[in-house]
Short mmCIF file of C-alpha atoms in Angstrom, two decimals:
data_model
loop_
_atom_site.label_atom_id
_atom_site.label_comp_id
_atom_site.label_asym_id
_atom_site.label_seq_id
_atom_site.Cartn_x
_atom_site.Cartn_y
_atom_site.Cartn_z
CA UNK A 1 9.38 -29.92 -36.96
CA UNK A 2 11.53 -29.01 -33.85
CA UNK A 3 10.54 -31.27 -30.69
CA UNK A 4 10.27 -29.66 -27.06
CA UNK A 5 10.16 -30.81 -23.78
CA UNK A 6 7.47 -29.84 -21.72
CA UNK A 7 5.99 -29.50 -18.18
CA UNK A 8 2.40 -28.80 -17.78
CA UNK A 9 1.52 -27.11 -14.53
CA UNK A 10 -2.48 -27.62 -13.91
CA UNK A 11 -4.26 -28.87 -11.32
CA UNK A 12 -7.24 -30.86 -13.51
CA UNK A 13 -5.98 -34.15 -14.45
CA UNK A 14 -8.68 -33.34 -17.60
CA UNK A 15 -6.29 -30.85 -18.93
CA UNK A 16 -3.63 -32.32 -18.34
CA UNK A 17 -4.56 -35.06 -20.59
CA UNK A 18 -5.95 -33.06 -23.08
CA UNK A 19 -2.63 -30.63 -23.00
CA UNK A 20 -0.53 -33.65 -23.15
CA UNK A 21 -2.17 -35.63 -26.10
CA UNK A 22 -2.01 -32.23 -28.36
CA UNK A 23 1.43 -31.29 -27.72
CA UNK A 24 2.08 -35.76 -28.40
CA UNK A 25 0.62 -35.70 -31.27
CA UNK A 26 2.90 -32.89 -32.49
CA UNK A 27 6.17 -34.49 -31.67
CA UNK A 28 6.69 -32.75 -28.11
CA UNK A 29 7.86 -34.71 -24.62
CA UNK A 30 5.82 -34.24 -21.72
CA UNK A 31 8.65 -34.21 -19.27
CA UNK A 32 6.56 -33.23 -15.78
CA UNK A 33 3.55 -32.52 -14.58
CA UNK A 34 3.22 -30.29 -11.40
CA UNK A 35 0.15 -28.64 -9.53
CA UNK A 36 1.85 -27.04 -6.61
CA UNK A 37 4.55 -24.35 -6.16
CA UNK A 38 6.55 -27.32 -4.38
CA UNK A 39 5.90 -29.34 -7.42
CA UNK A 40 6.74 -26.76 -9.76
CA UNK A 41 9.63 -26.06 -8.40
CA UNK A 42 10.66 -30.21 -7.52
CA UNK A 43 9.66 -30.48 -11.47
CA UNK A 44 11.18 -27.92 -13.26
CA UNK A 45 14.52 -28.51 -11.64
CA UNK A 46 14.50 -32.38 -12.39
CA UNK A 47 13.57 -31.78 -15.80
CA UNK A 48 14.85 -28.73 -16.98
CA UNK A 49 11.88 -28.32 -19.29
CA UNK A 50 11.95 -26.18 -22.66
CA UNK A 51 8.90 -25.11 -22.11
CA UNK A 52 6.19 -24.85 -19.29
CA UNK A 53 1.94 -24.49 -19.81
CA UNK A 54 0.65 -22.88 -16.89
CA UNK A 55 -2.90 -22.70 -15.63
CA UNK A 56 -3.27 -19.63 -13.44
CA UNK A 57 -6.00 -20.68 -10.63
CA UNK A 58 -3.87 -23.07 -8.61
CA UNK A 59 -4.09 -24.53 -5.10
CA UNK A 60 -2.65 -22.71 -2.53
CA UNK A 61 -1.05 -20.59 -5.13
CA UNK A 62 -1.21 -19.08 -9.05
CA UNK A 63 0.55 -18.91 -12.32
CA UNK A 64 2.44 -16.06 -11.66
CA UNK A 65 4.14 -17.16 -8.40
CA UNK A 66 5.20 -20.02 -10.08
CA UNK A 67 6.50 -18.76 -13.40
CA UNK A 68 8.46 -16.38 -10.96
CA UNK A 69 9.59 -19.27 -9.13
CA UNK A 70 10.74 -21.06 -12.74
CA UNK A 71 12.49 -17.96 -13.97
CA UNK A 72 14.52 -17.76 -10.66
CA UNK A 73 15.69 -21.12 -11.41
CA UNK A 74 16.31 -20.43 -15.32
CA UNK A 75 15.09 -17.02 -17.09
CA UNK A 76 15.18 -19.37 -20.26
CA UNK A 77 12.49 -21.01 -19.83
CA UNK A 78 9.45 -20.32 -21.89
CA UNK A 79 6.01 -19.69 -19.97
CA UNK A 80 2.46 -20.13 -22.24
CA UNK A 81 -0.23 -19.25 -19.88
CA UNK A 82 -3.38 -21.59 -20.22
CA UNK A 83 -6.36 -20.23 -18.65
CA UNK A 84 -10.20 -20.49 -18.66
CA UNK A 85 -9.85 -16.86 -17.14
CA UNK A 86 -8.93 -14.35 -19.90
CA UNK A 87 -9.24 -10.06 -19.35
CA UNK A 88 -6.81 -7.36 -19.72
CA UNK A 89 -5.63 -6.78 -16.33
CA UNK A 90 -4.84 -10.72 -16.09
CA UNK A 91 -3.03 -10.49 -19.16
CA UNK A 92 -0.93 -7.45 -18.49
CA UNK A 93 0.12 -9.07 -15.41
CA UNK A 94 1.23 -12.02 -17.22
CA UNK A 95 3.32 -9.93 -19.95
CA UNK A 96 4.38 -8.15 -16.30
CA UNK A 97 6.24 -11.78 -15.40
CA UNK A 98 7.50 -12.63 -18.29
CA UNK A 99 4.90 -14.99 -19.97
CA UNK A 100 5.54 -16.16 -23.32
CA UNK A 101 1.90 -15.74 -24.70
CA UNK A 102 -1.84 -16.45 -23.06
CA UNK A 103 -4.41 -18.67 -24.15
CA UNK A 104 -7.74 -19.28 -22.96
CA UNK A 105 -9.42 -22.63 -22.49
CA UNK A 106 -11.02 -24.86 -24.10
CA UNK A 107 -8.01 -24.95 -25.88
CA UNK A 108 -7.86 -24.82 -29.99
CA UNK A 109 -5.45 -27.31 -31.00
CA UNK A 110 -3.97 -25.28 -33.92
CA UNK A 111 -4.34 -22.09 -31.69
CA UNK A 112 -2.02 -23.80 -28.97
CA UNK A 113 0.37 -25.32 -31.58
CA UNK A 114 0.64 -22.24 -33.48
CA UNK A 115 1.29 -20.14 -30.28
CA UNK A 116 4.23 -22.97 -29.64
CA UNK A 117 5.33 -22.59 -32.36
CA UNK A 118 5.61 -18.16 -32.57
CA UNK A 119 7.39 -18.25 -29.54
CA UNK A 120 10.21 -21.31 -29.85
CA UNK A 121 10.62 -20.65 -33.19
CA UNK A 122 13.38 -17.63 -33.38
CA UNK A 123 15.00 -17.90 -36.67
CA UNK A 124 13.68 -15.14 -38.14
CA UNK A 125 13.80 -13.27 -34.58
CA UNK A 126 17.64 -13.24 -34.87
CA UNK A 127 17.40 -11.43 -37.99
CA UNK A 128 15.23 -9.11 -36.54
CA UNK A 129 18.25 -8.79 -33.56
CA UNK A 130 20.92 -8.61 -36.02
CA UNK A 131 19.91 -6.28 -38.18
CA UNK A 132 18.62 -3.42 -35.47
CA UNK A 133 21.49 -3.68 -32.92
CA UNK A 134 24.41 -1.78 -34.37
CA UNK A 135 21.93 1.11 -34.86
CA UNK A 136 20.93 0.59 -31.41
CA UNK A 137 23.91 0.82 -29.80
CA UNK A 138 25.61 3.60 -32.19
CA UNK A 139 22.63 5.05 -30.84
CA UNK A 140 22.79 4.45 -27.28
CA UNK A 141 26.70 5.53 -27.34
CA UNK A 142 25.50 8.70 -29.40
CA UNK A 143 23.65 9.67 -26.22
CA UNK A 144 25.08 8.82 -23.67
CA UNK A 145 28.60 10.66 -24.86
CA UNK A 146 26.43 13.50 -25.37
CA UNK A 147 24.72 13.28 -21.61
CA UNK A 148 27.97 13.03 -19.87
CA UNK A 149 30.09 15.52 -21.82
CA UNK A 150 27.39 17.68 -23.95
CA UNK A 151 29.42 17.24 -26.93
CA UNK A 152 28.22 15.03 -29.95
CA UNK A 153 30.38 12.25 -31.59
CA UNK A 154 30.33 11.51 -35.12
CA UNK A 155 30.66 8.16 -36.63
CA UNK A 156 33.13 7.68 -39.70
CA UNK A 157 33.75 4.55 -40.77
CA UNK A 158 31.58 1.08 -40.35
CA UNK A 159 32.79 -1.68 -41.27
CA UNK A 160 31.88 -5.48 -40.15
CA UNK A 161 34.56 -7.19 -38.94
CA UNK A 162 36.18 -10.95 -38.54
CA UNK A 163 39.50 -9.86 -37.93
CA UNK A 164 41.68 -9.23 -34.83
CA UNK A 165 41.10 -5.71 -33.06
CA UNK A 166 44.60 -4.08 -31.97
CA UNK A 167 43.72 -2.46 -28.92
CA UNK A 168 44.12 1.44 -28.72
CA UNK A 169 45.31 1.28 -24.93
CA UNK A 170 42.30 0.71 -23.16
CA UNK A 171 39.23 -1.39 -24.08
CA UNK A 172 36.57 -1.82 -22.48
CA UNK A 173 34.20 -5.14 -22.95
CA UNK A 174 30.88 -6.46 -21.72
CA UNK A 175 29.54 -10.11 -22.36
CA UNK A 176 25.56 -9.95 -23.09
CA UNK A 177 23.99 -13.23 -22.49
CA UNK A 178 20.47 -14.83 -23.12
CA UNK A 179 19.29 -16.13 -26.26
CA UNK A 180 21.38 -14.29 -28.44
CA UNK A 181 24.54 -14.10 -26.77
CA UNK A 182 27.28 -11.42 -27.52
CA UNK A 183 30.06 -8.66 -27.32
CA UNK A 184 30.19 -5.13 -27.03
CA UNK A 185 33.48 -3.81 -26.90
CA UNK A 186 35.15 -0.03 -26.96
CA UNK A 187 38.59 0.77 -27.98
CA UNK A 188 40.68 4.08 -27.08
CA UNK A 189 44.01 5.17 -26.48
CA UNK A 190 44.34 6.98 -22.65
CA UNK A 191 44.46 10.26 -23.62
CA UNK A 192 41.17 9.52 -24.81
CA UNK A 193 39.73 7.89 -21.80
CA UNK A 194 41.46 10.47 -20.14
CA UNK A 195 39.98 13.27 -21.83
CA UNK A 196 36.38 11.96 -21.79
CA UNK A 197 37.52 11.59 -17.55
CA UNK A 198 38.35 15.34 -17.24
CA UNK A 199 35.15 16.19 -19.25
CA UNK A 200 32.93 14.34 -17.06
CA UNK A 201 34.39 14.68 -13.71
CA UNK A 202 35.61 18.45 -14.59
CA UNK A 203 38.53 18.13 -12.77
CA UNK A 204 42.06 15.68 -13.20
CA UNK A 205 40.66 11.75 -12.43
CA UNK A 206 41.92 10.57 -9.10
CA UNK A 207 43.76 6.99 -9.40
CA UNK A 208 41.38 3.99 -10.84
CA UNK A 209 38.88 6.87 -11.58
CA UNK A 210 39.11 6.66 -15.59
CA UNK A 211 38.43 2.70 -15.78
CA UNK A 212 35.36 2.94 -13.04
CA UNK A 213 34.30 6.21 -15.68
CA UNK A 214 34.42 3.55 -18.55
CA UNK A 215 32.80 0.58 -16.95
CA UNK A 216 30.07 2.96 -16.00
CA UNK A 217 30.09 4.65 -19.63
CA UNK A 218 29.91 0.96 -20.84
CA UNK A 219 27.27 -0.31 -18.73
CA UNK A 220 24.84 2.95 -19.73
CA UNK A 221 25.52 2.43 -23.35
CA UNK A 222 24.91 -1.33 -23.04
CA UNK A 223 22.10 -1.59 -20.75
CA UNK A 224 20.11 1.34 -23.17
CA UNK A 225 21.05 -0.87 -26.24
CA UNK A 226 20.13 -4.28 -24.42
CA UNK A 227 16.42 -2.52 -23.49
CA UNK A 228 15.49 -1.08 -26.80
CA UNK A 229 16.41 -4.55 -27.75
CA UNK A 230 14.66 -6.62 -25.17
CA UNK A 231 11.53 -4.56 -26.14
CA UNK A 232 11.56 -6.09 -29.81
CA UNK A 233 12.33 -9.82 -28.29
CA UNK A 234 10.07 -9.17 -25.58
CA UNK A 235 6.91 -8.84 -28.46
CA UNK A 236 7.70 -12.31 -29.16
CA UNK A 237 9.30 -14.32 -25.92
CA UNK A 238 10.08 -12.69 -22.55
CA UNK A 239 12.11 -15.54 -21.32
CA UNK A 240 14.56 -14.91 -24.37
CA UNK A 241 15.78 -11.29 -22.78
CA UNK A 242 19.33 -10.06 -23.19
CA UNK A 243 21.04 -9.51 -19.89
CA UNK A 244 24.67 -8.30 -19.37
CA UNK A 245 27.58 -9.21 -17.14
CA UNK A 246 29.33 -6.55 -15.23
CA UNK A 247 32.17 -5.13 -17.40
CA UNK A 248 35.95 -5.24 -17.55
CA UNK A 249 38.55 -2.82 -18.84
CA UNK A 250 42.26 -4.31 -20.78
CA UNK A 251 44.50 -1.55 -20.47
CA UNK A 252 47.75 -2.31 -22.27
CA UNK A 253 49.54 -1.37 -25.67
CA UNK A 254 48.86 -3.39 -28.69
CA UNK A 255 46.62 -5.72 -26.81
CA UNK A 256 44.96 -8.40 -29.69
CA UNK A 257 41.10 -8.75 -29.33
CA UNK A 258 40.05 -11.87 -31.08
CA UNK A 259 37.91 -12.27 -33.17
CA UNK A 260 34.65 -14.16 -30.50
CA UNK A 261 33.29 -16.81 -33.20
CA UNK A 262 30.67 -14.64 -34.99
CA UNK A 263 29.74 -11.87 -36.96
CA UNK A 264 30.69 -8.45 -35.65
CA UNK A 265 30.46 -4.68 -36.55
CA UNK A 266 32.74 -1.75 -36.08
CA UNK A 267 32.59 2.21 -36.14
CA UNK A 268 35.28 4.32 -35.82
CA UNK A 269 33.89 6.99 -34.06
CA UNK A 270 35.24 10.60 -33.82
CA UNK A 271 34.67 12.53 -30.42
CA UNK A 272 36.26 15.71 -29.12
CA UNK A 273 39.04 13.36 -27.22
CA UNK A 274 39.76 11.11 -29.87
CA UNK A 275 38.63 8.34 -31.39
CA UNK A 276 37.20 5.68 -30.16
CA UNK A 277 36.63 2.16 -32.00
CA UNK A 278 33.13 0.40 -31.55
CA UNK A 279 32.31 -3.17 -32.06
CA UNK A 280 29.59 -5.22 -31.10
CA UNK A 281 27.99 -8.56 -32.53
CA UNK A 282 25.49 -11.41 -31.35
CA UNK A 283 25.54 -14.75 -31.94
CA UNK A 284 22.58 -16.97 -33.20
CA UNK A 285 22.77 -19.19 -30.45
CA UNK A 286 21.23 -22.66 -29.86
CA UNK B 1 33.00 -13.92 -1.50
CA UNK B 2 32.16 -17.52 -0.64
CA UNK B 3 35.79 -19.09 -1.12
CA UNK B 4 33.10 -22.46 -1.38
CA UNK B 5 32.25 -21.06 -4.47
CA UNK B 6 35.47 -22.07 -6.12
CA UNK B 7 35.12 -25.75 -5.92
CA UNK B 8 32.84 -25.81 -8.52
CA UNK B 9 35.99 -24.51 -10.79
CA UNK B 10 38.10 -27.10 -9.53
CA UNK B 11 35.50 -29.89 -10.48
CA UNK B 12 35.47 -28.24 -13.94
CA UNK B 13 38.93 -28.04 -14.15
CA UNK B 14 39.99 -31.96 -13.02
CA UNK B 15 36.73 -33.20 -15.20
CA UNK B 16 37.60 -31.24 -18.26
CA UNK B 17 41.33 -30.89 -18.63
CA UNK B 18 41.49 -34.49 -18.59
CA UNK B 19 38.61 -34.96 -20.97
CA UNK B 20 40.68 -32.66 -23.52
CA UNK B 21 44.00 -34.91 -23.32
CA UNK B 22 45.30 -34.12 -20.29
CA UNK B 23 46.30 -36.61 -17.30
CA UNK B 24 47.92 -34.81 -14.57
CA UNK B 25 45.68 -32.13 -13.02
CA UNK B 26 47.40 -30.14 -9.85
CA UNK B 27 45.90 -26.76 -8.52
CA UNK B 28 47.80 -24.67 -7.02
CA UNK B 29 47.82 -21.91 -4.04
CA UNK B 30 44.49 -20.40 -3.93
CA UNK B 31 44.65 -16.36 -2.93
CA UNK B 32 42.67 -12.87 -3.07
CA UNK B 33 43.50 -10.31 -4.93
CA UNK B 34 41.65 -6.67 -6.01
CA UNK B 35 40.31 -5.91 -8.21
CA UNK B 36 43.15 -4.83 -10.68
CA UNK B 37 45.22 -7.86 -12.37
CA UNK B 38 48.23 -7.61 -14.83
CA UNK B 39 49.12 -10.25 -16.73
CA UNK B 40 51.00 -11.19 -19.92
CA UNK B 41 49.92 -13.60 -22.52
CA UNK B 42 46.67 -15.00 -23.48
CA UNK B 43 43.41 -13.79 -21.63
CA UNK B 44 40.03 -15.66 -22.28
CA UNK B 45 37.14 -13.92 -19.80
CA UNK B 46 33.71 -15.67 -19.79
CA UNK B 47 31.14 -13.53 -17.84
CA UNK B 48 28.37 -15.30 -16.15
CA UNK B 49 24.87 -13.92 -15.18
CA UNK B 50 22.21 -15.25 -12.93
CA UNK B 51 21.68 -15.91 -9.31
CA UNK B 52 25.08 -14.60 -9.26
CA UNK B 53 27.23 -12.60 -11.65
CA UNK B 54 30.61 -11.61 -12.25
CA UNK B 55 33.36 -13.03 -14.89
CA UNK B 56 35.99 -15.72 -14.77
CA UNK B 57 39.10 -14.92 -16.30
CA UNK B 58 42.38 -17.98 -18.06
CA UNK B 59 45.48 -16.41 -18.10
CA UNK B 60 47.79 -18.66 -19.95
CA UNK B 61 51.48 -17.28 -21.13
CA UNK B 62 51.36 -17.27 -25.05
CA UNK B 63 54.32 -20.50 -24.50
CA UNK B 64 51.81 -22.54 -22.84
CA UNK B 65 48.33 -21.35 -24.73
CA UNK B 66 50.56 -23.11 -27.93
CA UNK B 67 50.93 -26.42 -25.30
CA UNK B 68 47.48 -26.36 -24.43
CA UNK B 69 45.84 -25.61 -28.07
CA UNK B 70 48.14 -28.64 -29.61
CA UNK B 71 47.62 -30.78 -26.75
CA UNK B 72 44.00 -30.55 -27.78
CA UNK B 73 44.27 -30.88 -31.58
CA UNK B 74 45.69 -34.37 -30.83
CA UNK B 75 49.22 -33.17 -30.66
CA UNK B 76 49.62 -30.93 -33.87
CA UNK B 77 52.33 -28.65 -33.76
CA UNK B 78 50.97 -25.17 -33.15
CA UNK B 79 53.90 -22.40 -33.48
CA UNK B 80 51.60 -19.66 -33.44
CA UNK B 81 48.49 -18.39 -32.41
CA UNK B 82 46.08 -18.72 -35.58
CA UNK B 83 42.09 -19.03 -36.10
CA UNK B 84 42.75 -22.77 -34.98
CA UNK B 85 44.68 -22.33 -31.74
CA UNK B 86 42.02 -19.51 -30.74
CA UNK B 87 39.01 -21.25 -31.45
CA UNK B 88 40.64 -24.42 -28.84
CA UNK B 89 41.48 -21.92 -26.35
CA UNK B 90 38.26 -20.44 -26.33
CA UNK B 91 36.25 -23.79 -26.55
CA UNK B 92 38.62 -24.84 -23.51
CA UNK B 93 37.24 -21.56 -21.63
CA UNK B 94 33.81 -22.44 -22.46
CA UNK B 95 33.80 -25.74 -21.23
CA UNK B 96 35.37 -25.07 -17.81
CA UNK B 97 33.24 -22.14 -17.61
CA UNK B 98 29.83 -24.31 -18.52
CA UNK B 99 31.07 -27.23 -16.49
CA UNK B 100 31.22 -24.67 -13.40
CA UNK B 101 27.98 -23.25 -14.14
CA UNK B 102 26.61 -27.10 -14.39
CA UNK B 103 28.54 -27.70 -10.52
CA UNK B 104 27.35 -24.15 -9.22
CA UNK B 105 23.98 -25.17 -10.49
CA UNK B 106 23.89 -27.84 -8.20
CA UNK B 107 24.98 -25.68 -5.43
CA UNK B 108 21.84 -23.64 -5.61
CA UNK B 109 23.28 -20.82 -8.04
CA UNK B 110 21.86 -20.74 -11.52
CA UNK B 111 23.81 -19.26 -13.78
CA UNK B 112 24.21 -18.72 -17.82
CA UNK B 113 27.32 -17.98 -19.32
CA UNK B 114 28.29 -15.56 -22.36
CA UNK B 115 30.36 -16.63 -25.01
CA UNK B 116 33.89 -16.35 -24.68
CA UNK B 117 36.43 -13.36 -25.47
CA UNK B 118 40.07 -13.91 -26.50
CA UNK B 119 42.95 -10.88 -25.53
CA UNK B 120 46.92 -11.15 -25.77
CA UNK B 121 49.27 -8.93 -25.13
CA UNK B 122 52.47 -8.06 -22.67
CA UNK B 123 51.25 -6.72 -19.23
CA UNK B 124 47.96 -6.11 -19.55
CA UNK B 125 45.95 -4.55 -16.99
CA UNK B 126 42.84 -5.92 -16.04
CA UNK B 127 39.77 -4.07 -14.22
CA UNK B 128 37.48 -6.32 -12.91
CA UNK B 129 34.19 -4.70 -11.85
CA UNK B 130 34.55 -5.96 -8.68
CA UNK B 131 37.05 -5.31 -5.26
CA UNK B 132 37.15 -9.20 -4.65
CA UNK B 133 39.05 -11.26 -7.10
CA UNK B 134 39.21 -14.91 -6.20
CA UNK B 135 42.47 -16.30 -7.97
CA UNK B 136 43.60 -19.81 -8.06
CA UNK B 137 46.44 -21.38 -10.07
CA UNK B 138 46.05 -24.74 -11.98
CA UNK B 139 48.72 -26.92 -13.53
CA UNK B 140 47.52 -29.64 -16.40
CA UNK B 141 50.73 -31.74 -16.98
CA UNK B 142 52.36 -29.26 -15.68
CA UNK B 143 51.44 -26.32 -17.78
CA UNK B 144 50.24 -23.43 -15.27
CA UNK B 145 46.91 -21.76 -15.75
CA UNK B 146 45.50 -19.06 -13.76
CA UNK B 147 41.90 -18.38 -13.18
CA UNK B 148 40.51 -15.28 -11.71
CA UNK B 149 36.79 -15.00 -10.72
CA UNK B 150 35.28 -11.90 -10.07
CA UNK B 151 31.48 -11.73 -8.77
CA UNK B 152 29.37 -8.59 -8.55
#
């Protein structure tokens, strides 16, 4: 049975006892308690809880301010809502901030353990994540090629791969990070990336014009993947969404990729410019 | 950029370097570059998200990446760059980069960090998504290592 840490935000010492003997009895660490947004956000920073209960009638302010306020200070941070209040609206706007799940009081011990439990427990949720992403993002490449240049790229080879890439001239990479952490790379030479330019611009690319082309090529294709994906993670933690850094572009002959520590997948994919090598992977994380 | 913002690097340099067998920790002329870079050798870029985002990029020549990666499997002769020496180099990245998120942390800016990605090669040109690169040279017993932060 996996242990958290905890911070219960409620303003009835009542519940908080009652919260904190369930989740004791279960193996978990109360870390904090906090009934203010002060508190919450004095708490949460000391603490660095796993997870926080949150009641949503507060003094002088409500659940939803302060789950805001803990996801400013870590997006990580999983948010079950705890509430004697319980309606659609009140829910949606909960799902709106990035709360975990909502339960109304008085609280069912198995209900609230089992609800712990769905949300931390993300084994199975990788698999989910691992086996839907390559689609996604052969996907999300498939269209946005075909958005920018109207012509339509076909895939040829897939392979998974644990070997070094040798770079085709230019490669472009973004990091995605959250609870699944990974890469998603492409690989062309620069007549490629200089074809795919001239299509899209429909004119010769002015100096630096072909890498800010491929970062922006890269960051369509990624952020589409990363939100079809979010939207399965999202069914079963918010706080566990992908996010991406902003991407770079290598450009250099025979440039070695390594391999990043983890599983990854490759397509060679055939466009009207040339080919162009895909690979992407995620790692389980912590 | 907030040149304050690279102090939490140096912290994670001095603390780590010396944790991985290291003792004498020297950095170097800090300066601004754009947003282009080329550099031979080994390339490890770590990209960060958060309350601020960007990526931090170790340039090491290959010559010193073998230093480094033996230094930190206890002095084992590494003559080329296998599974071994990458995964040292990258854990090294990852615990500068992690020990700088921990120090910018404390500075008010939360951020997570991705995994790490390992590139060599002979004049490669880097494009960094943003105008301002922040670049700062360290020496760990005398072995120089370059670090380039970019943030968005």
């Amino acid at each position: 049975m996996n242990s958290y840490s905890v911070m219960i935000v409620d303003d009835s010492p009542f519940t908080v006892a009652i919260i904190r003997d369930i989740l004791e009895r279960h193996g978990h660490q109360v870390v904090g308690v906090a009934e203010t947004l002060d508190e919450v956000n004095e708490v949460v920073r000391a603490t660095m809880p796993d997870l926080v209960t949150m009641d949503i009638t507060l003094p002088g302010t409500d659940g939803l301010e302060c789950t805001r306020a803990i996801h400013q200070f870590n997006p990580m941070i999983t948010v079950i809502a705890i509430s004697s209040m319980k309606d659609d609206d009140i829910v949606s706007e909960a799902i709106r901030h990035n709360i975990s799940a909502y339960i109304q009081k008085p609280l069912d011990e198995d209900e609230f353990i089992d609800t712990i439990n769905k949300a931390m427990s993300t084994d199975d949720l990788f698999e989910v994540v691992d086996a839907e992403y390559f689609g996604v993002i052969k996907e999300a490449f498939q269209k946005g090629i075909h958005s920018m240049t109207k012509t339509n790229p076909a895939f040829k080879e897939e392979f998974e791969c644990d070997e070094t890439i040798l770079s085709e001239g230019v490669t472009s990479v973004i990091n995605i990070i959250g609870k699944y952490p990974g890469r998603m790379l492409f690989s062309l030479s620069k007549a490629t990336a200089a074809g795919l330019a001239v299509s899209i611009l429909k004119r010769e690319p002015r100096e630096g014009e072909i890498n800010n082309l491929l970062m922006e090529l890269t960051n369509i294709v990624s952020g589409h993947a990363v939100s079809r994906l979010n939207a399965t993670i999202n069914k079963r933690n918010r706080s566990y969404n992908l996010r991406l850094s902003p991407p770079s572009i290598f450009v250099g002959q025979d440039m070695q990729v390594f391999p990043p520590g983890f599983k990854t997948q490759s397509a060679l994919i055939e466009t009207v410019f040339g080919d162009i090598i895909l690979n992407a992977g995620f790692k389980k994380g912590e | 950029m907030d040149v304050n913002l690279i102090n939490p690097f140096i912290l994670a340099f001095n603390h780590v370097m010396k944790q991985v067998g290291f003792s004498e920790i020297k950095s170097g002329a800090m300066s601004a570059k754009s947003k282009d870079i080329t550099s031979s050798g080994v390339i490890l870029m770590v990209g960060f998200v958060g309350q601020l985002q960007g990526n931090i990029v170790y340039v090491i020549d290959a010559e010193s990446a073998k230093k480094i990666a033996s230094t930190m499997m206890m002095g084992m002769p590494v003559n080329e760059l296998d599974s071994m020496a990458c995964s040292s180099l990258s854990e090294l990245s990852n615990m500068l980069s992690a020990h700088a998120a921990t120090h910018l942390s404390a500075m008010g800016y939360v951020v997570d960090i991705s995994p790490p990605g390992l590139f060599q090669g002979e004049n490669i040109t880097m494009t960094m998504s943003s105008n301002k690169v922040l670049c700062i040279l360290f020496y760990a017993d005398g072995i120089p290592i370059e670090l380039n932060i970019t943030i968005s």
